[in-house]
Tab-separated table of C-alpha atoms in Angstrom:
chain	number	residue	atom	x	y	z
A	990	UNK	CA	88.461	117.970	-191.301
A	991	UNK	CA	86.293	117.317	-194.374
A	992	UNK	CA	86.474	120.950	-195.539
A	993	UNK	CA	90.232	120.881	-196.009
A	994	UNK	CA	90.930	121.378	-199.732
A	995	UNK	CA	92.779	118.663	-201.624
A	996	UNK	CA	96.110	119.578	-203.154
A	997	UNK	CA	94.530	119.948	-206.599
A	998	UNK	CA	91.770	122.153	-205.187
A	999	UNK	CA	94.318	124.182	-203.248
A	1000	UNK	CA	96.521	124.932	-206.256
A	1001	UNK	CA	93.656	125.595	-208.654
A	1002	UNK	CA	92.262	128.053	-206.077
A	1003	UNK	CA	95.651	129.785	-205.966
A	1004	UNK	CA	95.606	129.953	-209.774
A	1005	UNK	CA	92.134	131.515	-209.633
A	1006	UNK	CA	93.329	134.121	-207.144
A	1007	UNK	CA	96.406	134.773	-209.277
A	1008	UNK	CA	94.223	135.362	-212.346
A	1009	UNK	CA	92.715	138.404	-210.623
A	1010	UNK	CA	95.993	140.155	-211.451
A	1011	UNK	CA	95.443	139.603	-215.194
A	1012	UNK	CA	95.384	142.827	-217.216
A	1013	UNK	CA	93.295	141.799	-220.241
A	1014	UNK	CA	89.536	141.872	-219.696
A	1015	UNK	CA	88.847	139.608	-222.658
A	1016	UNK	CA	89.815	136.778	-220.338
A	1017	UNK	CA	91.723	136.806	-217.045
A	1018	UNK	CA	93.806	133.647	-216.787
A	1019	UNK	CA	96.716	132.280	-214.790
A	1020	UNK	CA	99.057	129.311	-214.514
A	1021	UNK	CA	100.666	127.863	-211.391
A	1022	UNK	CA	103.576	125.417	-211.767
A	1023	UNK	CA	103.908	122.941	-208.902
A	1024	UNK	CA	106.618	120.405	-208.158
A	1025	UNK	CA	106.640	118.143	-205.105
A	1026	UNK	CA	103.728	120.167	-203.677
A	1027	UNK	CA	105.755	123.370	-203.935
A	1028	UNK	CA	105.015	126.289	-206.249
A	1029	UNK	CA	107.993	126.785	-208.552
A	1030	UNK	CA	106.451	129.231	-211.006
A	1031	UNK	CA	103.372	131.424	-211.394
A	1032	UNK	CA	102.062	133.841	-213.987
A	1033	UNK	CA	98.941	135.620	-215.198
A	1034	UNK	CA	98.093	137.012	-218.618
A	1035	UNK	CA	99.488	140.527	-218.910
A	1036	UNK	CA	101.552	142.933	-220.945
A	1037	UNK	CA	105.324	142.924	-221.131
A	1038	UNK	CA	106.634	144.575	-217.956
A	1039	UNK	CA	106.669	148.346	-218.278
A	1040	UNK	CA	104.422	148.463	-221.365
A	1041	UNK	CA	100.782	149.704	-221.432
A	1042	UNK	CA	98.092	147.220	-220.390
A	1043	UNK	CA	94.747	146.380	-221.996
A	1044	UNK	CA	92.774	147.484	-218.949
A	1045	UNK	CA	94.148	151.013	-219.444
A	1046	UNK	CA	94.365	151.584	-223.207
A	1047	UNK	CA	92.386	148.772	-224.808
A	1048	UNK	CA	93.228	145.680	-226.838
A	1049	UNK	CA	95.788	145.298	-229.626
A	1050	UNK	CA	93.760	143.116	-231.992
A	1051	UNK	CA	95.393	141.413	-234.971
A	1052	UNK	CA	93.851	138.368	-236.687
A	1053	UNK	CA	91.233	137.939	-233.947
A	1054	UNK	CA	93.827	137.873	-231.139
A	1055	UNK	CA	94.982	140.453	-228.628
A	1056	UNK	CA	98.747	140.649	-229.087
A	1057	UNK	CA	99.387	143.036	-226.215
A	1058	UNK	CA	99.612	140.304	-223.573
A	1059	UNK	CA	101.679	137.262	-222.734
A	1060	UNK	CA	99.703	134.220	-221.628
A	1061	UNK	CA	99.770	133.017	-218.036
A	1062	UNK	CA	101.734	129.915	-219.055
A	1063	UNK	CA	104.440	132.082	-220.681
A	1064	UNK	CA	104.827	134.170	-217.554
A	1065	UNK	CA	104.770	131.166	-215.211
A	1066	UNK	CA	107.699	129.609	-217.067
A	1067	UNK	CA	109.559	132.938	-217.217
A	1068	UNK	CA	109.023	133.473	-213.481
A	1069	UNK	CA	110.036	129.959	-212.435
A	1070	UNK	CA	112.518	129.855	-209.555
A	1071	UNK	CA	113.806	126.388	-210.405
A	1072	UNK	CA	113.511	123.726	-213.093
A	1073	UNK	CA	109.922	122.934	-214.086
A	1074	UNK	CA	110.851	119.478	-215.379
A	1075	UNK	CA	108.203	116.965	-214.187
A	1076	UNK	CA	106.043	119.742	-212.702
A	1077	UNK	CA	102.234	120.011	-212.797
A	1078	UNK	CA	100.588	123.040	-214.409
A	1079	UNK	CA	97.333	124.326	-212.887
A	1080	UNK	CA	95.580	126.594	-215.378
A	1081	UNK	CA	92.541	128.848	-215.153
A	1082	UNK	CA	90.659	128.598	-218.465
A	1083	UNK	CA	91.637	126.316	-221.310
A	1084	UNK	CA	95.268	126.419	-222.466
A	1085	UNK	CA	95.866	127.282	-226.114
A	1086	UNK	CA	97.842	125.119	-228.517
A	1087	UNK	CA	100.975	127.297	-228.390
A	1088	UNK	CA	101.035	127.238	-224.581
A	1089	UNK	CA	100.555	123.472	-224.523
A	1090	UNK	CA	103.528	123.045	-226.832
A	1091	UNK	CA	105.634	125.266	-224.604
A	1092	UNK	CA	104.635	123.354	-221.452
A	1093	UNK	CA	105.500	120.060	-223.141
A	1094	UNK	CA	108.838	121.432	-224.324
A	1095	UNK	CA	109.762	122.430	-220.757
A	1096	UNK	CA	108.995	118.967	-219.407
A	1097	UNK	CA	105.626	119.492	-217.698
A	1098	UNK	CA	104.161	116.043	-217.032
A	1099	UNK	CA	100.625	116.902	-215.864
A	1100	UNK	CA	98.248	119.686	-216.936
A	1101	UNK	CA	95.135	120.434	-214.876
A	1102	UNK	CA	92.702	123.053	-216.187
A	1103	UNK	CA	89.208	124.396	-215.606
A	1104	UNK	CA	86.782	125.478	-218.312
A	1105	UNK	CA	85.537	124.303	-221.683
A	1106	UNK	CA	87.407	124.219	-224.972
A	1107	UNK	CA	85.446	126.919	-226.803
A	1108	UNK	CA	87.738	129.773	-227.789
A	1109	UNK	CA	90.926	127.726	-227.557
A	1110	UNK	CA	91.520	126.309	-231.029
A	1111	UNK	CA	93.299	123.061	-231.817
A	1112	UNK	CA	91.702	120.873	-229.142
A	1113	UNK	CA	92.340	117.691	-231.128
A	1114	UNK	CA	96.004	118.582	-231.649
A	1115	UNK	CA	96.385	119.477	-227.969
A	1116	UNK	CA	95.059	116.091	-226.900
A	1117	UNK	CA	97.177	114.309	-229.511
A	1118	UNK	CA	100.415	116.066	-228.513
A	1119	UNK	CA	99.809	115.338	-224.832
A	1120	UNK	CA	99.049	111.713	-225.597
A	1121	UNK	CA	102.248	111.324	-227.623
A	1122	UNK	CA	104.306	112.880	-224.834
A	1123	UNK	CA	102.435	110.820	-222.213
A	1124	UNK	CA	101.420	113.967	-220.386
A	1125	UNK	CA	98.188	113.853	-218.384
A	1126	UNK	CA	95.678	116.472	-219.599
A	1127	UNK	CA	92.948	116.725	-216.968
A	1128	UNK	CA	89.851	118.888	-216.963
A	1129	UNK	CA	89.226	119.470	-213.266
A	1130	UNK	CA	85.966	121.403	-213.670
A	1131	UNK	CA	83.793	122.582	-216.552
A	1132	UNK	CA	81.810	125.096	-214.521
A	1133	UNK	CA	83.445	128.109	-212.846
A	1134	UNK	CA	80.997	127.726	-209.981
A	1135	UNK	CA	82.849	124.596	-208.910
A	1136	UNK	CA	85.976	126.703	-208.416
A	1137	UNK	CA	83.906	129.227	-206.477
A	1138	UNK	CA	82.757	126.402	-204.222
A	1139	UNK	CA	86.362	125.601	-203.279
A	1140	UNK	CA	86.584	129.065	-201.764
A	1141	UNK	CA	83.124	129.238	-200.222
A	1142	UNK	CA	82.686	125.653	-199.004
A	1143	UNK	CA	86.252	124.824	-198.064
A	1144	UNK	CA	88.787	127.637	-197.848
A	1145	UNK	CA	86.624	130.378	-196.340
A	1146	UNK	CA	84.624	127.968	-194.196
A	1147	UNK	CA	87.775	126.351	-192.844
A	1148	UNK	CA	89.268	129.755	-192.047
A	1149	UNK	CA	86.123	130.619	-190.099
A	1150	UNK	CA	86.910	127.715	-187.814
A	1151	UNK	CA	89.330	127.467	-184.886
A	1152	UNK	CA	92.646	129.112	-185.619
A	1153	UNK	CA	91.433	130.608	-188.903
A	1154	UNK	CA	91.983	134.235	-189.806
A	1155	UNK	CA	88.209	134.740	-190.169
A	1156	UNK	CA	87.193	132.855	-187.005
A	1157	UNK	CA	85.771	135.976	-185.359
A	1158	UNK	CA	83.767	137.104	-188.388
A	1159	UNK	CA	80.095	136.223	-188.149
A	1160	UNK	CA	78.637	138.080	-191.130
A	1161	UNK	CA	78.103	135.360	-193.712
A	1162	UNK	CA	77.777	137.856	-196.562
A	1163	UNK	CA	81.476	138.580	-196.253
A	1164	UNK	CA	82.763	135.087	-196.901
A	1165	UNK	CA	79.846	132.681	-197.087
A	1166	UNK	CA	78.401	130.898	-200.096
A	1167	UNK	CA	76.630	133.147	-202.562
A	1168	UNK	CA	73.698	131.572	-204.340
A	1169	UNK	CA	73.931	133.733	-207.418
A	1170	UNK	CA	75.509	132.378	-210.584
A	1171	UNK	CA	78.956	133.650	-211.447
A	1172	UNK	CA	77.860	134.213	-215.037
A	1173	UNK	CA	74.451	135.326	-216.227
A	1174	UNK	CA	72.693	132.550	-218.104
A	1175	UNK	CA	69.817	132.465	-220.570
A	1176	UNK	CA	67.294	129.752	-221.359
A	1177	UNK	CA	68.677	129.956	-224.887
A	1178	UNK	CA	71.658	131.958	-226.045
A	1179	UNK	CA	71.714	134.668	-228.675
A	1180	UNK	CA	73.293	134.382	-232.111
A	1181	UNK	CA	74.899	137.576	-233.411
A	1182	UNK	CA	76.416	137.530	-236.895
A	1183	UNK	CA	78.658	140.174	-238.458
A	1184	UNK	CA	78.336	140.574	-242.220
A	1185	UNK	CA	79.921	142.862	-244.787
A	1186	UNK	CA	82.379	143.033	-247.624
A	1187	UNK	CA	86.132	142.632	-247.480
A	1188	UNK	CA	88.211	144.863	-245.159
A	1189	UNK	CA	85.146	146.233	-243.355
A	1190	UNK	CA	86.605	145.528	-239.893
A	1191	UNK	CA	84.442	142.572	-238.904
A	1192	UNK	CA	87.153	140.541	-237.144
A	1193	UNK	CA	88.180	143.410	-234.875
A	1194	UNK	CA	84.589	144.270	-233.978
A	1195	UNK	CA	83.687	140.627	-233.279
A	1196	UNK	CA	86.362	140.500	-230.585
A	1197	UNK	CA	85.432	143.899	-229.175
A	1198	UNK	CA	81.755	142.977	-228.940
A	1199	UNK	CA	82.625	139.649	-227.315
A	1200	UNK	CA	84.665	141.467	-224.663
A	1201	UNK	CA	81.791	143.901	-224.088
A	1202	UNK	CA	79.230	141.090	-223.659
A	1203	UNK	CA	81.604	139.163	-221.399
A	1204	UNK	CA	81.958	142.270	-219.287
A	1205	UNK	CA	78.184	142.329	-218.898
A	1206	UNK	CA	78.420	138.937	-217.207
A	1207	UNK	CA	77.306	136.668	-220.059
A	1208	UNK	CA	79.066	133.612	-221.402
A	1209	UNK	CA	80.252	134.331	-224.932
A	1210	UNK	CA	81.835	132.349	-227.754
A	1211	UNK	CA	83.424	133.787	-230.895
A	1212	UNK	CA	83.657	131.895	-234.154
A	1213	UNK	CA	83.727	132.536	-237.893
A	1214	UNK	CA	82.755	131.339	-241.328
A	1215	UNK	CA	83.957	129.938	-243.581
A	1216	UNK	CA	86.063	127.355	-241.768
A	1217	UNK	CA	84.001	126.976	-238.624
A	1218	UNK	CA	83.311	123.333	-239.393
A	1219	UNK	CA	85.961	122.114	-241.838
A	1220	UNK	CA	89.588	122.921	-241.001
A	1221	UNK	CA	90.768	122.392	-244.593
A	1222	UNK	CA	87.994	124.419	-246.236
A	1223	UNK	CA	90.289	127.265	-247.251
A	1224	UNK	CA	92.525	124.873	-249.200
A	1225	UNK	CA	89.515	123.251	-250.873
A	1226	UNK	CA	88.183	126.659	-251.933
A	1227	UNK	CA	91.571	127.777	-253.249
A	1228	UNK	CA	91.852	124.555	-255.267
A	1229	UNK	CA	88.653	125.318	-257.210
A	1230	UNK	CA	89.028	126.251	-260.874
A	1231	UNK	CA	88.364	129.986	-261.180
A	1232	UNK	CA	87.248	129.443	-264.803
A	1233	UNK	CA	84.739	126.718	-263.960
A	1234	UNK	CA	81.315	127.811	-265.329
A	1235	UNK	CA	79.743	126.198	-262.262
A	1236	UNK	CA	82.114	127.911	-259.806
A	1237	UNK	CA	79.301	129.350	-257.673
A	1238	UNK	CA	77.724	125.894	-257.249
A	1239	UNK	CA	81.083	124.352	-256.335
A	1240	UNK	CA	81.675	127.084	-253.766
A	1241	UNK	CA	78.241	126.832	-252.218
A	1242	UNK	CA	78.522	123.053	-251.846
A	1243	UNK	CA	81.684	123.464	-249.786
A	1244	UNK	CA	80.411	126.434	-247.780
A	1245	UNK	CA	77.138	124.716	-246.859
A	1246	UNK	CA	78.899	121.504	-245.857
A	1247	UNK	CA	81.178	123.557	-243.614
A	1248	UNK	CA	78.179	125.497	-242.231
A	1249	UNK	CA	76.201	122.360	-241.378
A	1250	UNK	CA	79.100	120.958	-239.335
A	1251	UNK	CA	79.659	124.369	-237.731
A	1252	UNK	CA	76.046	124.689	-236.558
A	1253	UNK	CA	75.600	121.047	-235.564
A	1254	UNK	CA	78.819	120.694	-233.557
A	1255	UNK	CA	79.370	124.207	-232.181
A	1256	UNK	CA	76.755	126.916	-232.599
A	1257	UNK	CA	73.541	125.057	-231.774
A	1258	UNK	CA	74.868	123.227	-228.661
A	1259	UNK	CA	76.271	126.498	-227.331
A	1260	UNK	CA	72.992	128.342	-227.888
A	1261	UNK	CA	71.130	125.578	-226.081
A	1262	UNK	CA	73.547	126.031	-223.167
A	1263	UNK	CA	72.671	129.724	-222.918
A	1264	UNK	CA	75.873	131.066	-224.490
A	1265	UNK	CA	75.961	134.219	-226.635
A	1266	UNK	CA	77.584	133.249	-229.948
A	1267	UNK	CA	79.238	136.012	-232.000
A	1268	UNK	CA	80.126	134.887	-235.519
A	1269	UNK	CA	82.236	136.566	-238.208
A	1270	UNK	CA	80.115	135.944	-241.354
A	1271	UNK	CA	77.187	133.609	-241.799
A	1272	UNK	CA	74.481	132.489	-244.252
A	1273	UNK	CA	73.973	135.972	-245.732
A	1274	UNK	CA	77.538	135.877	-247.045
A	1275	UNK	CA	76.595	132.986	-249.325
A	1276	UNK	CA	73.569	134.921	-250.566
A	1277	UNK	CA	75.608	138.057	-251.267
A	1278	UNK	CA	78.683	136.410	-252.806
A	1279	UNK	CA	77.368	133.350	-254.613
A	1280	UNK	CA	73.887	134.796	-255.245
A	1281	UNK	CA	74.003	138.508	-255.985
A	1282	UNK	CA	77.623	138.611	-257.164
A	1283	UNK	CA	78.040	135.259	-258.933
A	1284	UNK	CA	74.443	135.003	-260.168
A	1285	UNK	CA	73.387	131.743	-258.514
A	1286	UNK	CA	69.670	131.273	-257.812
A	1287	UNK	CA	68.868	133.052	-254.537
A	1288	UNK	CA	66.091	130.707	-253.452
A	1289	UNK	CA	68.361	127.708	-253.963
A	1290	UNK	CA	70.927	129.304	-251.648
A	1291	UNK	CA	68.262	130.208	-249.071
A	1292	UNK	CA	67.072	126.616	-248.991
A	1293	UNK	CA	70.644	125.319	-248.624
A	1294	UNK	CA	71.243	127.826	-245.804
A	1295	UNK	CA	68.093	126.756	-244.024
A	1296	UNK	CA	69.119	123.094	-244.201
A	1297	UNK	CA	72.685	123.786	-243.041
A	1298	UNK	CA	71.599	125.918	-240.068
A	1299	UNK	CA	68.728	123.588	-239.120
A	1300	UNK	CA	66.450	126.592	-239.486
A	1301	UNK	CA	68.189	128.629	-236.750
A	1302	UNK	CA	68.258	132.290	-237.798
A	1303	UNK	CA	70.474	134.957	-236.304
A	1304	UNK	CA	68.943	136.998	-233.504
A	1305	UNK	CA	70.809	139.992	-234.868
A	1306	UNK	CA	72.887	140.508	-238.003
A	1307	UNK	CA	75.232	143.491	-237.962
A	1308	UNK	CA	76.122	144.709	-241.459
A	1309	UNK	CA	79.324	146.738	-241.581
A	1310	UNK	CA	78.707	148.644	-244.806
A	1311	UNK	CA	81.855	149.694	-246.665
A	1312	UNK	CA	81.795	151.179	-250.196
A	1313	UNK	CA	84.058	149.214	-252.557
A	1314	UNK	CA	86.208	152.264	-253.356
A	1315	UNK	CA	87.054	152.469	-249.631
A	1316	UNK	CA	87.830	148.743	-249.667
A	1317	UNK	CA	90.367	149.350	-252.447
A	1318	UNK	CA	92.020	152.068	-250.351
A	1319	UNK	CA	92.339	149.706	-247.418
A	1320	UNK	CA	93.695	146.940	-249.635
A	1321	UNK	CA	96.383	149.340	-250.845
A	1322	UNK	CA	97.475	150.034	-247.270
A	1323	UNK	CA	97.490	146.372	-246.174
A	1324	UNK	CA	100.836	144.835	-247.111
A	1325	UNK	CA	100.784	141.991	-244.593
A	1326	UNK	CA	97.543	140.020	-244.883
A	1327	UNK	CA	97.330	137.210	-247.389
A	1328	UNK	CA	94.973	138.116	-250.234
A	1329	UNK	CA	92.011	135.750	-250.667
A	1330	UNK	CA	90.453	134.782	-253.990
A	1331	UNK	CA	87.431	136.943	-253.205
A	1332	UNK	CA	89.600	139.977	-252.445
A	1333	UNK	CA	91.154	139.564	-255.912
A	1334	UNK	CA	87.785	140.012	-257.625
A	1335	UNK	CA	87.131	143.134	-259.720
A	1336	UNK	CA	85.342	146.234	-258.417
A	1337	UNK	CA	81.975	145.363	-259.970
A	1338	UNK	CA	81.975	142.071	-258.050
A	1339	UNK	CA	82.343	143.920	-254.740
A	1340	UNK	CA	79.631	146.403	-255.810
A	1341	UNK	CA	77.239	143.491	-256.308
A	1342	UNK	CA	78.227	141.966	-252.943
A	1343	UNK	CA	77.510	145.259	-251.189
A	1344	UNK	CA	74.169	145.682	-252.937
A	1345	UNK	CA	73.272	142.127	-251.981
A	1346	UNK	CA	73.946	142.714	-248.310
A	1347	UNK	CA	72.020	145.997	-248.292
A	1348	UNK	CA	69.058	144.418	-250.048
A	1349	UNK	CA	68.913	141.564	-247.533
A	1350	UNK	CA	69.270	143.953	-244.580
A	1351	UNK	CA	66.405	146.174	-245.735
A	1352	UNK	CA	64.085	143.166	-245.990
A	1353	UNK	CA	64.273	142.505	-242.234
A	1354	UNK	CA	65.062	145.716	-240.293
A	1355	UNK	CA	64.067	144.089	-236.993
A	1356	UNK	CA	66.848	141.511	-237.230
A	1357	UNK	CA	69.424	143.557	-239.133
A	1358	UNK	CA	71.305	146.761	-238.350
A	1359	UNK	CA	73.375	148.644	-240.939
A	1360	UNK	CA	76.413	150.531	-239.634
A	1361	UNK	CA	78.739	152.734	-241.663
A	1362	UNK	CA	82.117	150.949	-241.629
A	1363	UNK	CA	83.963	154.147	-242.600
A	1364	UNK	CA	83.635	155.219	-238.955
A	1365	UNK	CA	86.710	155.022	-236.738
A	1366	UNK	CA	87.179	151.751	-234.860
A	1367	UNK	CA	86.114	153.390	-231.606
A	1368	UNK	CA	82.967	155.002	-233.065
A	1369	UNK	CA	82.130	151.743	-234.816
A	1370	UNK	CA	82.487	149.864	-231.533
A	1371	UNK	CA	80.174	152.284	-229.711
A	1372	UNK	CA	77.558	152.109	-232.497
A	1373	UNK	CA	77.608	148.305	-232.403
A	1374	UNK	CA	77.280	148.151	-228.619
A	1375	UNK	CA	74.366	150.590	-228.738
A	1376	UNK	CA	72.598	148.522	-231.404
A	1377	UNK	CA	73.108	145.268	-229.494
A	1378	UNK	CA	71.695	146.886	-226.367
A	1379	UNK	CA	68.655	148.259	-228.185
A	1380	UNK	CA	67.913	145.126	-230.221
A	1381	UNK	CA	68.780	142.362	-227.755
A	1382	UNK	CA	68.911	144.058	-224.372
A	1383	UNK	CA	72.535	143.008	-223.776
């Protein structure tokens, strides 16, 4: 029969069903390991057995990642009932670099996934490692609706036929094809940028807002500046001479080059595809740091920003306002994070940065919202969600 699923469709459908057991609502994923058409391992993303799960107590966010869960690939390997050497991995959503390395180390020879490489960093390295190991890396589908069609057009329809478990069901709403999109889409996506001084909690709130928007049914992509376009930007910035009288100009040249690549290759294409983009820092950071704090001409920076972003402004900029004295308190408590050159600046520098952000925010109250970053993480999250709902209707 023509509605019988192929083996690849069959196993990717099983992976999709398995992902429904995932316990992290930032993204529910799964991995099925198959050898000789037999499942030898399976796993979904979830907490260590016996420990609290994200769905119950929230995410454990450190450096933009939820560290509460193990990935589906980790659990599939741990749960394997036999050797996975020469097996095929079927993965819901794009595998991350660490999981790819683990699959290669355990001898997986074919990797089949669905989704787009958006939030999974290191795509070039992933492809390079697979190529060197001669492992097939195959994107089965880009669109989740194609996976949905496996169920609606093949699996459910076949099971409605003779001998199928649903053969006596006649109500198509139960198992038939739904015409609605799995994800809500927009004609053009929304660009939300978080701004603020050091240690104001932007990274944590970016991830929380992304999870909230995803839960509303929208496609969402998180990113950050600087470094969204040039992977070695941090090193180039650190190599600058701190005593250079033209330090601000040197910094802005690198930041704008990075920003232009970031917008051209990531942000603008995603917005055109109807994706909500949530970015940690943006053009206003250059205005506050290199302009207000370092004294560079503001109009020159605005013009450079406009060129780098191709004129695309943020639909909403969320300023997490933190007084510098509170920043110093938080710096004193943080003994793990690497200190950046900007964090090493004196108090008056951070005062100027804060004043710069506040000045910019007050110029455009329709597109900016100022939120007190002294609030607890939970109160801050609720205030941000409320603002996004009021300003953008999300």
